[in-house]
Amino acid sequence: MDNILEIKNVTKEFPGVLALDNVSFNIRRGEVHVLIGENGAGKSTLMKILSGVYQANSGKVLLNGDEIDFSNPKEAQLAGISIIYQEFSLIPYLNAVENIFLGREYKKNGVLDKKRMTEEAKDLLDTFEVEIDLEKSVNQLSVAEQQFIEIAKAVSINDNVLILDEPTATLTNQETEILFNLIRNLKEKGVTMIFISHHLEEAFEIGDRLTCLRDGKWVGTENISDLSEKKIIKMMVGRDIGDTFPDREGKYQKEIMIEVNDLKRNEKEEFINFKVRKGEILGVAGLVGSGRTEMARALIGADKVLSKEIYINGKKVEINSPSDALDNGIGLIPENRKSQGLILGLSVKDNISINSLDKILKSNLFINKKEEKKRSQKLVEDLNIKTPSLKQTVKNLSGGNQQKVVLAKWLGTDSNVLIFDEPTRGIDVGAKLEIYKLMNELVDMGISIIMISSELPEVLAISDRIMIMHKNKINAVLDNNEDVDQETIMYYATGGEQYDRAT
Amino acid sequence: AQDDDQISIGMSFQEMNNEYFIVMREALESAAKSIGAEVMYTDARHDVNKQISDVQDMVTKGIDILLLNPADSVGAEAAVQYAKDQGVYVIAIDAQAEGPIDAFVGSKNYDAGYKAGQEMAKDLNGEGKVAILDGIPVVPILERVEGFRAAISEYPDIEIVDVQNGQQERSKAMSVTENMMQANPDLDAIFSVNDTGALGSLAAIKSANEDIKLYSVDGHPEAIEAILNGDIFQATSAQFPRDQVRIGIGIGLAKYWGAEKMPEKIPVPVKLINDENAEGFSW
Amino acid sequence: MTGQLSDKIKNNNFKELLKKPEVLTFAGLILLSLFMSIFTDTFLTGRNLVNVARQISINGIIAVGMTFVILTAGIDLSVGSVMAFSGTMLAAGMADWGLHPVLAIFFALLVGGLFGLINGTLISYANMPPIIVTLAMMEVPRGLALLYTGGYPLSGLPSSFSVLGRGYVFGFLPVPVLIMAVVYLIAYILLTQLPFGRYIYAIGGNEEAVRLSGIKVKKYKIFAYVISGLTAATSGIVITSRLMSGQPMAGTGFELDAIAAVVLGGTDIAGGRGSIIGTIIGAFTLGVLTNGLNLLGVSPYVQRVFKGLIILLAIYFSSKKKK
Amino acid sequence: MTGQLSDKIKNNNFKELLKKPEVLTFAGLILLSLFMSIFTDTFLTGRNLVNVARQISINGIIAVGMTFVILTAGIDLSVGSVMAFSGTMLAAGMADWGLHPVLAIFFALLVGGLFGLINGTLISYANMPPIIVTLAMMEVPRGLALLYTGGYPLSGLPSSFSVLGRGYVFGFLPVPVLIMAVVYLIAYILLTQLPFGRYIYAIGGNEEAVRLSGIKVKKYKIFAYVISGLTAATSGIVITSRLMSGQPMAGTGFELDAIAAVVLGGTDIAGGRGSIIGTIIGAFTLGVLTNGLNLLGVSPYVQRVFKGLIILLAIYFSSKKKK
Ligand SMILES: Nc1ncnc2c1ncn2[C@@H]1O[C@H](COP(=O)(O)OP(=O)(O)OP(=O)(O)O)[C@@H](O)[C@H]1O
Ligand SMILES: Nc1ncnc2c1ncn2[C@@H]1O[C@H](COP(=O)(O)OP(=O)(O)OP(=O)(O)O)[C@@H](O)[C@H]1O
Ligand SMILES: [Mg+2]
Ligand SMILES: [Mg+2]
């Protein structure tokens, strides 16, 4: 087996951050090479260097033995390296065909050959076994559909090396399976792949070898068959962290904290009704597109509803906007932290205090800046947010730390009900554990948590009860006991009615 | 008012993209040159607030005499006041300015409108449908329209069927005229408050192949040329911008030298130019 | 069952159609025209419609370049000044330097394209915000035009040159309208049939993603501004011929009319979505509005109020649809 | 070792400081002033500096509201027209309806605020793009002003009223400058000391995130436009007093000057970043430029070219720093 890529002493510095520190390892021809590491370890940065987005400050990369120095992604593509970015990079108002062929349009007689492109795109997507409306602009498609279009785009360039930066973060299990089949197919065709994921089990499922980065440094490259999950985690965080999930305590109280009645967004939907007790974690499971996010948004008044009754501590409250929700102690930690959770250009402090400013007023008018700093500093310490200072703009934090900033913001408001929408999406194991622990601390304080998650192990490990949605309605609400497993949840999530254990 | 002996003259124009004012600037420069005076000028771009700033800056620079071509009669008062307070002699040119000005030099605008109206009535043999292409509502323009209306009122069979505003700007006047012709298909003649507007009308009438006679005020070289061409543009009441400036400077200098008994208002006559006397006319 | 289904499809298609903002504006245009036809007896005459078409040609042509720029999520406030400067240079070419009209026209286009190139380069390479670059560029070319002419309009153009602004083809179609039609046709082909057009839309949708796709974003963005410069110059040529003189002060405020036409035509001011057909509809709507109000004898002051309110109304409906 | 470290820190602080775009503009302003002091003997006189301050007060006040609006990632093109209408109503209040000046001033502010409210409501609730709403609103209030006055300036104001535009305090400080200073002080407190200011910045950074955080985004966005309407009206009051007449055509093109001041002052046209101190620096820079060029006796045509180029240069440097 020879090396298709040799990474030698690559160093990359951003202002104030050493993202990659003298990293060296090789990628073998035809393998699926898994790259792991905590948030901010430098994985995406390294991949962006390979694909010509960034240039290394020092060190070199050899492709088939020749040194490469791409100054833009096109050059990398021409040399056979393409990448699917962690952040979506589709054009929202163009359709699937237009996106797939962007930059390499077919022409006939000097004008666009739309027919040929449509046909080829269709063929390509057919091999993925997904049906995508080719007429619709991609911003009208689901996240998963967009993901497949991205992959189709990369694959159709017919690469030597395909880089997938957390492609599964937004996919369901089934969709992940389809993706893995695709990866196996490509591997058979001789495509070399670099695969980044925070899901360790995925490494075992499709990976050949694994490289781990920590704080921008290379930690090791091993055959996956020689590794165990525990070992990988130790490589990542540099120590044993014990279990991946904290112990579930289930100490919730009797009183109902929040009761949602007759929530309905439009005529086509059925009513949604549920309750959450004080100090309880209600897990919300369901397939992508089952309407969990939309339920949550409707609940806090971010979107319009047809009908909705909400009781907090038995008292009826009117929630017609997120600010009503805030006033009544309900907060949403949204699923897309960059576009919905953070003000990327503002500092850590400003982000954290944005919705608790009126709690710290001087003479009822002015911001008490000392108090603001103190409170923010405390939250940063409590949540162990890695940031050089309170003044750092959140844009420069890694994903996990950004997520914690959103959390800190809501902890600062003394809310009683917190809705976490995919709280651990794109977050490393260490940070995940911290977030789980934090949830436990919150429920200990009597806060109620609604946790929307597509990761079934997480739902099973954290929730007191599990609510399963299917096609915008609640299909089942289960007490989370020994009888409930992934299979049960999937059964209801796919529309099953009365679950019969015997069959 | 300044420490050195050289006389310094400043002129603040309401705008500087009309030949009328450019000619004034030329007269200003050549007159100043012949007496060895320093000269400066500014362009208010129709904004009287900018004009005040411009005047302040020129006064700061040390002018002795200010020729003020006001963008607005009332609004220019602050500029007049400021200049007077600093001991500068202020002569309003072309349009009246409020405040303690030393003199006003301007055309007999009422006459200009009246003469054009008379000429139009004569050409139409006392009957027809006519329209007014109005302009920016400042006193001289208003007086022209007044004069024109007075002349027309002497002819009961001439009807003013439309009044539209072309803002004294060529392309604007052109499209306004187009619409005017649509709304009044049997239009015989148009009176424009100035030549720039009339030239816009001319473009519209020509490309529509209509037969509508044009009358105006100013004496703009292109208008003279059009009159000589002889088909549509019939006459313009010519003003004498160079003379306005020359008289203005003269009065300013007299004041500067200490003259006390000076006329406060010097109306400059206008002259009707038609195809008979257009040859050789120029500002 | 099948009947129901096809009904549903039809219904959907119809709804889809209604979602296109330019369709809405088109409906508005029809309504407006209907209104004018009923309340004036001159609106619906051949001569008047030809007139309206000629009146909008200046703004219509400028709006083409503006469409390209706005699609890339940019804006070009310099069009009026560039138009004035190109027109002035055209007149200077013929009157002062004795160039053949055709040569002078090329020169004028070159001047317009050059300013587009400068705008585009500053925006693309120096990463300066379009609104500011082109705001500053409202001053420079106009200043140069005034400087060159000393403030005078430049006249003395060869009489043959008047055909571009005042002539007719087939006896009824004004040349400016023909020029406008050609410009729109070219723009239509560019935007819908060539990769270039794709990139223009894509850049407005997600510039970073387009860059990562290996497309030379900077180059195409510059092209958009060059096109805007060229259409401004084309308008400058038409207006110079119409007025038979180079007018350094022409085009003041034209940028706002062009933007209004583009946005009335349903193009998203934030870029990425829109169509050139929408733009011509938008330009016609503005033209019919002004013409109609004039024919109705509405005072120019009231016209301003009307114009503002109607733009608001149109955008209100189209932004409601978009949601 | 420690010496080195503290050097490094100092260096860093200095670099941080230089990164603030308003610092850059301030340096530019100093440079420009230095240049003018050397090349004219009148620039650096008390009287002239007072003049410059008074000259910029109109634009400086409008630029305050513009700063709020731009910080929220919006824009307000209607300021010039709102200013004209407020000023006209103020004059009408005193001259036509015999209102006491103080009452008339309140009325003018009310009118300005009302137009801000309309702009803001359309932008916030109807979700219409700011550039279009305020573009259309360039026409409406000016049309109303012209309609009311019939196009004439409205004069006949009580002479006591002239103090706001022409008076002095302490014998040397022009009242308009004092008014401007007060407006800036209030704006500074609003933006830096109150939650409101934080929200304004945050909304410009990521409106959706702020909304989901439970902040009443729509309300605060409307406030920004109301403030812009109020500062436009304040300018209208000052200018009406300076001119002792209500001028329906005042303020044409003022929106561009205000935007230029805001952006020269380092505020990001895309919202979320900037400062009110930068804006006053920007306004002064523009003022010194015009005043200096006048004092240098530069021809008005060349002044246009210069002004455009200097804005370009300033933005070039500040956008380079930002990167
Ligand atoms: N453009 C940038 N400017 C400044 N710092 C950056 C930039 N991009 C990345 N960084 C920093 O470089 C470090 C590595 O980031 P990178 O995105 O490579 O991490 P990652 O391993 O992909 O993390 P994740 O798992 O969260 O995606 C982080 O500290 C990040 O904050
Ligand atoms: N911008 C959009 N345009 C059109 N449809 C959308 C859009 N966003 C979401 N949808 C659709 O709305 C439905 C519900 O989506 P929602 O995000 O609520 O699902 P979810 O259960 O939260 O899934 P996820 O795991 O992706 O968060 C899906 O069918 C999805 O495809
Ligand atoms: Mg990453
Ligand atoms: Mg979701």
mmCIF file of N, CA, C and O in Angstrom, chain A residues 5-55:
data_model
loop_
_atom_site.group_PDB
_atom_site.id
_atom_site.type_symbol
_atom_site.label_atom_id
_atom_site.label_comp_id
_atom_site.label_asym_id
_atom_site.label_seq_id
_atom_site.Cartn_x
_atom_site.Cartn_y
_atom_site.Cartn_z
ATOM 1 N N LEU A 5 -1.333 10.613 -0.036
ATOM 2 C CA LEU A 5 -1.065 11.935 0.540
ATOM 3 C C LEU A 5 -0.054 11.799 1.665
ATOM 4 O O LEU A 5 -0.167 10.902 2.503
ATOM 5 N N GLU A 6 0.925 12.685 1.658
ATOM 6 C CA GLU A 6 1.854 12.734 2.783
ATOM 7 C C GLU A 6 1.819 14.141 3.357
ATOM 8 O O GLU A 6 2.116 15.104 2.653
ATOM 9 N N ILE A 7 1.433 14.212 4.616
ATOM 10 C CA ILE A 7 1.348 15.517 5.285
ATOM 11 C C ILE A 7 2.601 15.660 6.138
ATOM 12 O O ILE A 7 2.857 14.820 6.993
ATOM 13 N N LYS A 8 3.390 16.688 5.864
ATOM 14 C CA LYS A 8 4.680 16.787 6.546
ATOM 15 C C LYS A 8 4.816 18.105 7.285
ATOM 16 O O LYS A 8 4.886 19.164 6.660
ATOM 17 N N ASN A 9 4.877 18.016 8.612
ATOM 18 C CA ASN A 9 5.176 19.173 9.465
ATOM 19 C C ASN A 9 4.317 20.394 9.156
ATOM 20 O O ASN A 9 4.808 21.513 9.100
ATOM 21 N N VAL A 10 3.037 20.160 8.955
ATOM 22 C CA VAL A 10 2.179 21.278 8.599
ATOM 23 C C VAL A 10 1.816 22.098 9.840
ATOM 24 O O VAL A 10 1.406 21.559 10.859
ATOM 25 N N THR A 11 2.016 23.401 9.722
ATOM 26 C CA THR A 11 1.678 24.326 10.809
ATOM 27 C C THR A 11 0.802 25.428 10.236
ATOM 28 O O THR A 11 1.039 25.918 9.137
ATOM 29 N N LYS A 12 -0.249 25.759 10.970
ATOM 30 C CA LYS A 12 -1.133 26.837 10.526
ATOM 31 C C LYS A 12 -1.525 27.688 11.717
ATOM 32 O O LYS A 12 -1.969 27.187 12.739
ATOM 33 N N GLU A 13 -1.323 28.979 11.552
ATOM 34 C CA GLU A 13 -1.622 29.892 12.648
ATOM 35 C C GLU A 13 -2.684 30.886 12.218
ATOM 36 O O GLU A 13 -2.608 31.452 11.131
ATOM 37 N N PHE A 14 -3.692 31.044 13.055
ATOM 38 C CA PHE A 14 -4.618 32.149 12.882
ATOM 39 C C PHE A 14 -4.260 33.185 13.926
ATOM 40 O O PHE A 14 -3.643 32.839 14.937
ATOM 41 N N PRO A 15 -4.666 34.410 13.713
ATOM 42 C CA PRO A 15 -4.348 35.427 14.727
ATOM 43 C C PRO A 15 -4.715 34.928 16.123
ATOM 44 O O PRO A 15 -5.869 34.677 16.414
ATOM 45 N N GLY A 16 -3.708 34.708 16.930
ATOM 46 C CA GLY A 16 -3.975 34.300 18.300
ATOM 47 C C GLY A 16 -4.219 32.818 18.510
ATOM 48 O O GLY A 16 -4.358 32.364 19.641
ATOM 49 N N VAL A 17 -4.303 32.054 17.455
ATOM 50 C CA VAL A 17 -4.581 30.619 17.604
ATOM 51 C C VAL A 17 -3.607 29.812 16.762
ATOM 52 O O VAL A 17 -3.440 30.074 15.571
ATOM 53 N N LEU A 18 -2.952 28.845 17.384
ATOM 54 C CA LEU A 18 -2.130 27.913 16.627
ATOM 55 C C LEU A 18 -3.023 26.725 16.304
ATOM 56 O O LEU A 18 -3.196 25.820 17.111
ATOM 57 N N ALA A 19 -3.648 26.744 15.116
ATOM 58 C CA ALA A 19 -4.664 25.738 14.795
ATOM 59 C C ALA A 19 -4.025 24.388 14.477
ATOM 60 O O ALA A 19 -4.569 23.340 14.812
ATOM 61 N N LEU A 20 -2.867 24.414 13.839
ATOM 62 C CA LEU A 20 -2.146 23.177 13.523
ATOM 63 C C LEU A 20 -0.686 23.383 13.901
ATOM 64 O O LEU A 20 -0.077 24.381 13.544
ATOM 65 N N ASP A 21 -0.140 22.394 14.616
ATOM 66 C CA ASP A 21 1.203 22.552 15.139
ATOM 67 C C ASP A 21 2.050 21.370 14.678
ATOM 68 O O ASP A 21 2.004 20.294 15.266
ATOM 69 N N ASN A 22 2.763 21.564 13.577
ATOM 70 C CA ASN A 22 3.731 20.567 13.140
ATOM 71 C C ASN A 22 3.112 19.181 12.977
ATOM 72 O O ASN A 22 3.589 18.199 13.536
ATOM 73 N N VAL A 23 2.054 19.106 12.196
ATOM 74 C CA VAL A 23 1.324 17.848 12.033
ATOM 75 C C VAL A 23 1.892 17.046 10.858
ATOM 76 O O VAL A 23 2.117 17.592 9.779
ATOM 77 N N SER A 24 2.172 15.767 11.087
ATOM 78 C CA SER A 24 2.633 14.889 10.012
ATOM 79 C C SER A 24 1.923 13.547 10.087
ATOM 80 O O SER A 24 1.822 12.968 11.168
ATOM 81 N N PHE A 25 1.369 13.088 9.007
ATOM 82 C CA PHE A 25 0.937 11.696 8.860
ATOM 83 C C PHE A 25 0.606 11.436 7.402
ATOM 84 O O PHE A 25 0.638 12.359 6.584
ATOM 85 N N ASN A 26 0.341 10.179 7.074
ATOM 86 C CA ASN A 26 0.106 9.817 5.676
ATOM 87 C C ASN A 26 -1.282 9.242 5.475
ATOM 88 O O ASN A 26 -1.847 8.642 6.368
ATOM 89 N N ILE A 27 -1.796 9.410 4.278
ATOM 90 C CA ILE A 27 -3.050 8.793 3.890
ATOM 91 C C ILE A 27 -2.727 7.768 2.810
ATOM 92 O O ILE A 27 -2.052 8.105 1.824
ATOM 93 N N ARG A 28 -3.188 6.534 3.002
ATOM 94 C CA ARG A 28 -2.861 5.498 2.016
ATOM 95 C C ARG A 28 -3.880 5.479 0.892
ATOM 96 O O ARG A 28 -5.054 5.782 1.106
ATOM 97 N N ARG A 29 -3.425 5.061 -0.246
ATOM 98 C CA ARG A 29 -4.290 5.012 -1.406
ATOM 99 C C ARG A 29 -5.456 4.057 -1.167
ATOM 100 O O ARG A 29 -5.260 2.912 -0.748
ATOM 101 N N GLY A 30 -6.655 4.525 -1.407
ATOM 102 C CA GLY A 30 -7.820 3.649 -1.356
ATOM 103 C C GLY A 30 -8.390 3.385 0.021
ATOM 104 O O GLY A 30 -9.348 2.627 0.158
ATOM 105 N N GLU A 31 -7.851 4.005 1.040
ATOM 106 C CA GLU A 31 -8.394 3.741 2.381
ATOM 107 C C GLU A 31 -9.456 4.773 2.758
ATOM 108 O O GLU A 31 -9.567 5.830 2.145
ATOM 109 N N VAL A 32 -10.235 4.402 3.784
ATOM 110 C CA VAL A 32 -11.084 5.396 4.436
ATOM 111 C C VAL A 32 -10.373 5.778 5.722
ATOM 112 O O VAL A 32 -10.229 4.967 6.634
ATOM 113 N N HIS A 33 -9.899 6.973 5.751
ATOM 114 C CA HIS A 33 -9.084 7.430 6.872
ATOM 115 C C HIS A 33 -9.934 8.326 7.770
ATOM 116 O O HIS A 33 -10.418 9.369 7.344
ATOM 117 N N VAL A 34 -10.126 7.886 8.973
ATOM 118 C CA VAL A 34 -10.973 8.655 9.890
ATOM 119 C C VAL A 34 -10.119 9.664 10.649
ATOM 120 O O VAL A 34 -9.041 9.326 11.128
ATOM 121 N N LEU A 35 -10.618 10.876 10.716
ATOM 122 C CA LEU A 35 -9.900 11.922 11.453
ATOM 123 C C LEU A 35 -10.781 12.343 12.621
ATOM 124 O O LEU A 35 -11.944 12.695 12.434
ATOM 125 N N ILE A 36 -10.223 12.220 13.815
ATOM 126 C CA ILE A 36 -11.024 12.632 14.964
ATOM 127 C C ILE A 36 -10.242 13.599 15.847
ATOM 128 O O ILE A 36 -9.049 13.813 15.667
ATOM 129 N N GLY A 37 -10.939 14.160 16.783
ATOM 130 C CA GLY A 37 -10.339 15.126 17.694
ATOM 131 C C GLY A 37 -11.419 15.998 18.277
ATOM 132 O O GLY A 37 -12.513 16.083 17.731
ATOM 133 N N GLU A 38 -11.085 16.622 19.397
ATOM 134 C CA GLU A 38 -12.075 17.480 20.044
ATOM 135 C C GLU A 38 -12.411 18.672 19.159
ATOM 136 O O GLU A 38 -11.721 18.945 18.188
ATOM 137 N N ASN A 39 -13.436 19.374 19.555
ATOM 138 C CA ASN A 39 -13.759 20.609 18.838
ATOM 139 C C ASN A 39 -12.568 21.545 18.897
ATOM 140 O O ASN A 39 -11.974 21.742 19.959
ATOM 141 N N GLY A 40 -12.243 22.072 17.753
ATOM 142 C CA GLY A 40 -11.136 23.012 17.725
ATOM 143 C C GLY A 40 -9.779 22.352 17.672
ATOM 144 O O GLY A 40 -8.751 23.010 17.802
ATOM 145 N N ALA A 41 -9.746 21.026 17.468
ATOM 146 C CA ALA A 41 -8.467 20.329 17.424
ATOM 147 C C ALA A 41 -7.703 20.673 16.139
ATOM 148 O O ALA A 41 -6.497 20.477 16.065
ATOM 149 N N GLY A 42 -8.423 21.143 15.134
ATOM 150 C CA GLY A 42 -7.741 21.529 13.898
ATOM 151 C C GLY A 42 -8.089 20.656 12.710
ATOM 152 O O GLY A 42 -7.470 20.766 11.652
ATOM 153 N N LYS A 43 -9.101 19.822 12.858
ATOM 154 C CA LYS A 43 -9.456 18.890 11.781
ATOM 155 C C LYS A 43 -9.887 19.639 10.516
ATOM 156 O O LYS A 43 -9.342 19.404 9.431
ATOM 157 N N SER A 44 -10.847 20.508 10.681
ATOM 158 C CA SER A 44 -11.351 21.229 9.504
ATOM 159 C C SER A 44 -10.254 22.078 8.885
ATOM 160 O O SER A 44 -10.142 22.185 7.669
ATOM 161 N N THR A 45 -9.436 22.661 9.729
ATOM 162 C CA THR A 45 -8.368 23.513 9.214
ATOM 163 C C THR A 45 -7.419 22.694 8.337
ATOM 164 O O THR A 45 -7.049 23.122 7.238
ATOM 165 N N LEU A 46 -7.045 21.523 8.801
ATOM 166 C CA LEU A 46 -6.153 20.670 8.031
ATOM 167 C C LEU A 46 -6.789 20.302 6.688
ATOM 168 O O LEU A 46 -6.139 20.347 5.635
ATOM 169 N N MET A 47 -8.069 19.970 6.733
ATOM 170 C CA MET A 47 -8.742 19.585 5.495
ATOM 171 C C MET A 47 -8.821 20.758 4.524
ATOM 172 O O MET A 47 -8.723 20.592 3.323
ATOM 173 N N LYS A 48 -8.995 21.933 5.087
ATOM 174 C CA LYS A 48 -9.062 23.106 4.214
ATOM 175 C C LYS A 48 -7.701 23.400 3.593
ATOM 176 O O LYS A 48 -7.619 23.980 2.505
ATOM 177 N N ILE A 49 -6.660 23.014 4.277
ATOM 178 C CA ILE A 49 -5.332 23.170 3.656
ATOM 179 C C ILE A 49 -5.181 22.168 2.519
ATOM 180 O O ILE A 49 -4.713 22.508 1.430
ATOM 181 N N LEU A 50 -5.615 20.936 2.748
ATOM 182 C CA LEU A 50 -5.517 19.927 1.692
ATOM 183 C C LEU A 50 -6.325 20.344 0.460
ATOM 184 O O LEU A 50 -5.945 20.038 -0.662
ATOM 185 N N SER A 51 -7.427 21.008 0.688
ATOM 186 C CA SER A 51 -8.302 21.315 -0.448
ATOM 187 C C SER A 51 -8.130 22.738 -0.966
ATOM 188 O O SER A 51 -8.928 23.215 -1.749
ATOM 189 N N GLY A 52 -7.075 23.394 -0.529
ATOM 190 C CA GLY A 52 -6.727 24.665 -1.159
ATOM 191 C C GLY A 52 -7.446 25.887 -0.625
ATOM 192 O O GLY A 52 -7.282 26.979 -1.160
ATOM 193 N N VAL A 53 -8.255 25.729 0.427
ATOM 194 C CA VAL A 53 -8.951 26.900 0.965
ATOM 195 C C VAL A 53 -7.974 27.775 1.756
ATOM 196 O O VAL A 53 -7.949 28.986 1.617
ATOM 197 N N TYR A 54 -7.188 27.101 2.612
ATOM 198 C CA TYR A 54 -6.146 27.815 3.362
ATOM 199 C C TYR A 54 -4.778 27.382 2.857
ATOM 200 O O TYR A 54 -4.646 26.317 2.243
ATOM 201 N N GLN A 55 -3.782 28.184 3.137
ATOM 202 C CA GLN A 55 -2.408 27.781 2.875
ATOM 203 C C GLN A 55 -1.684 27.632 4.212
ATOM 204 O O GLN A 55 -1.884 28.440 5.115
#
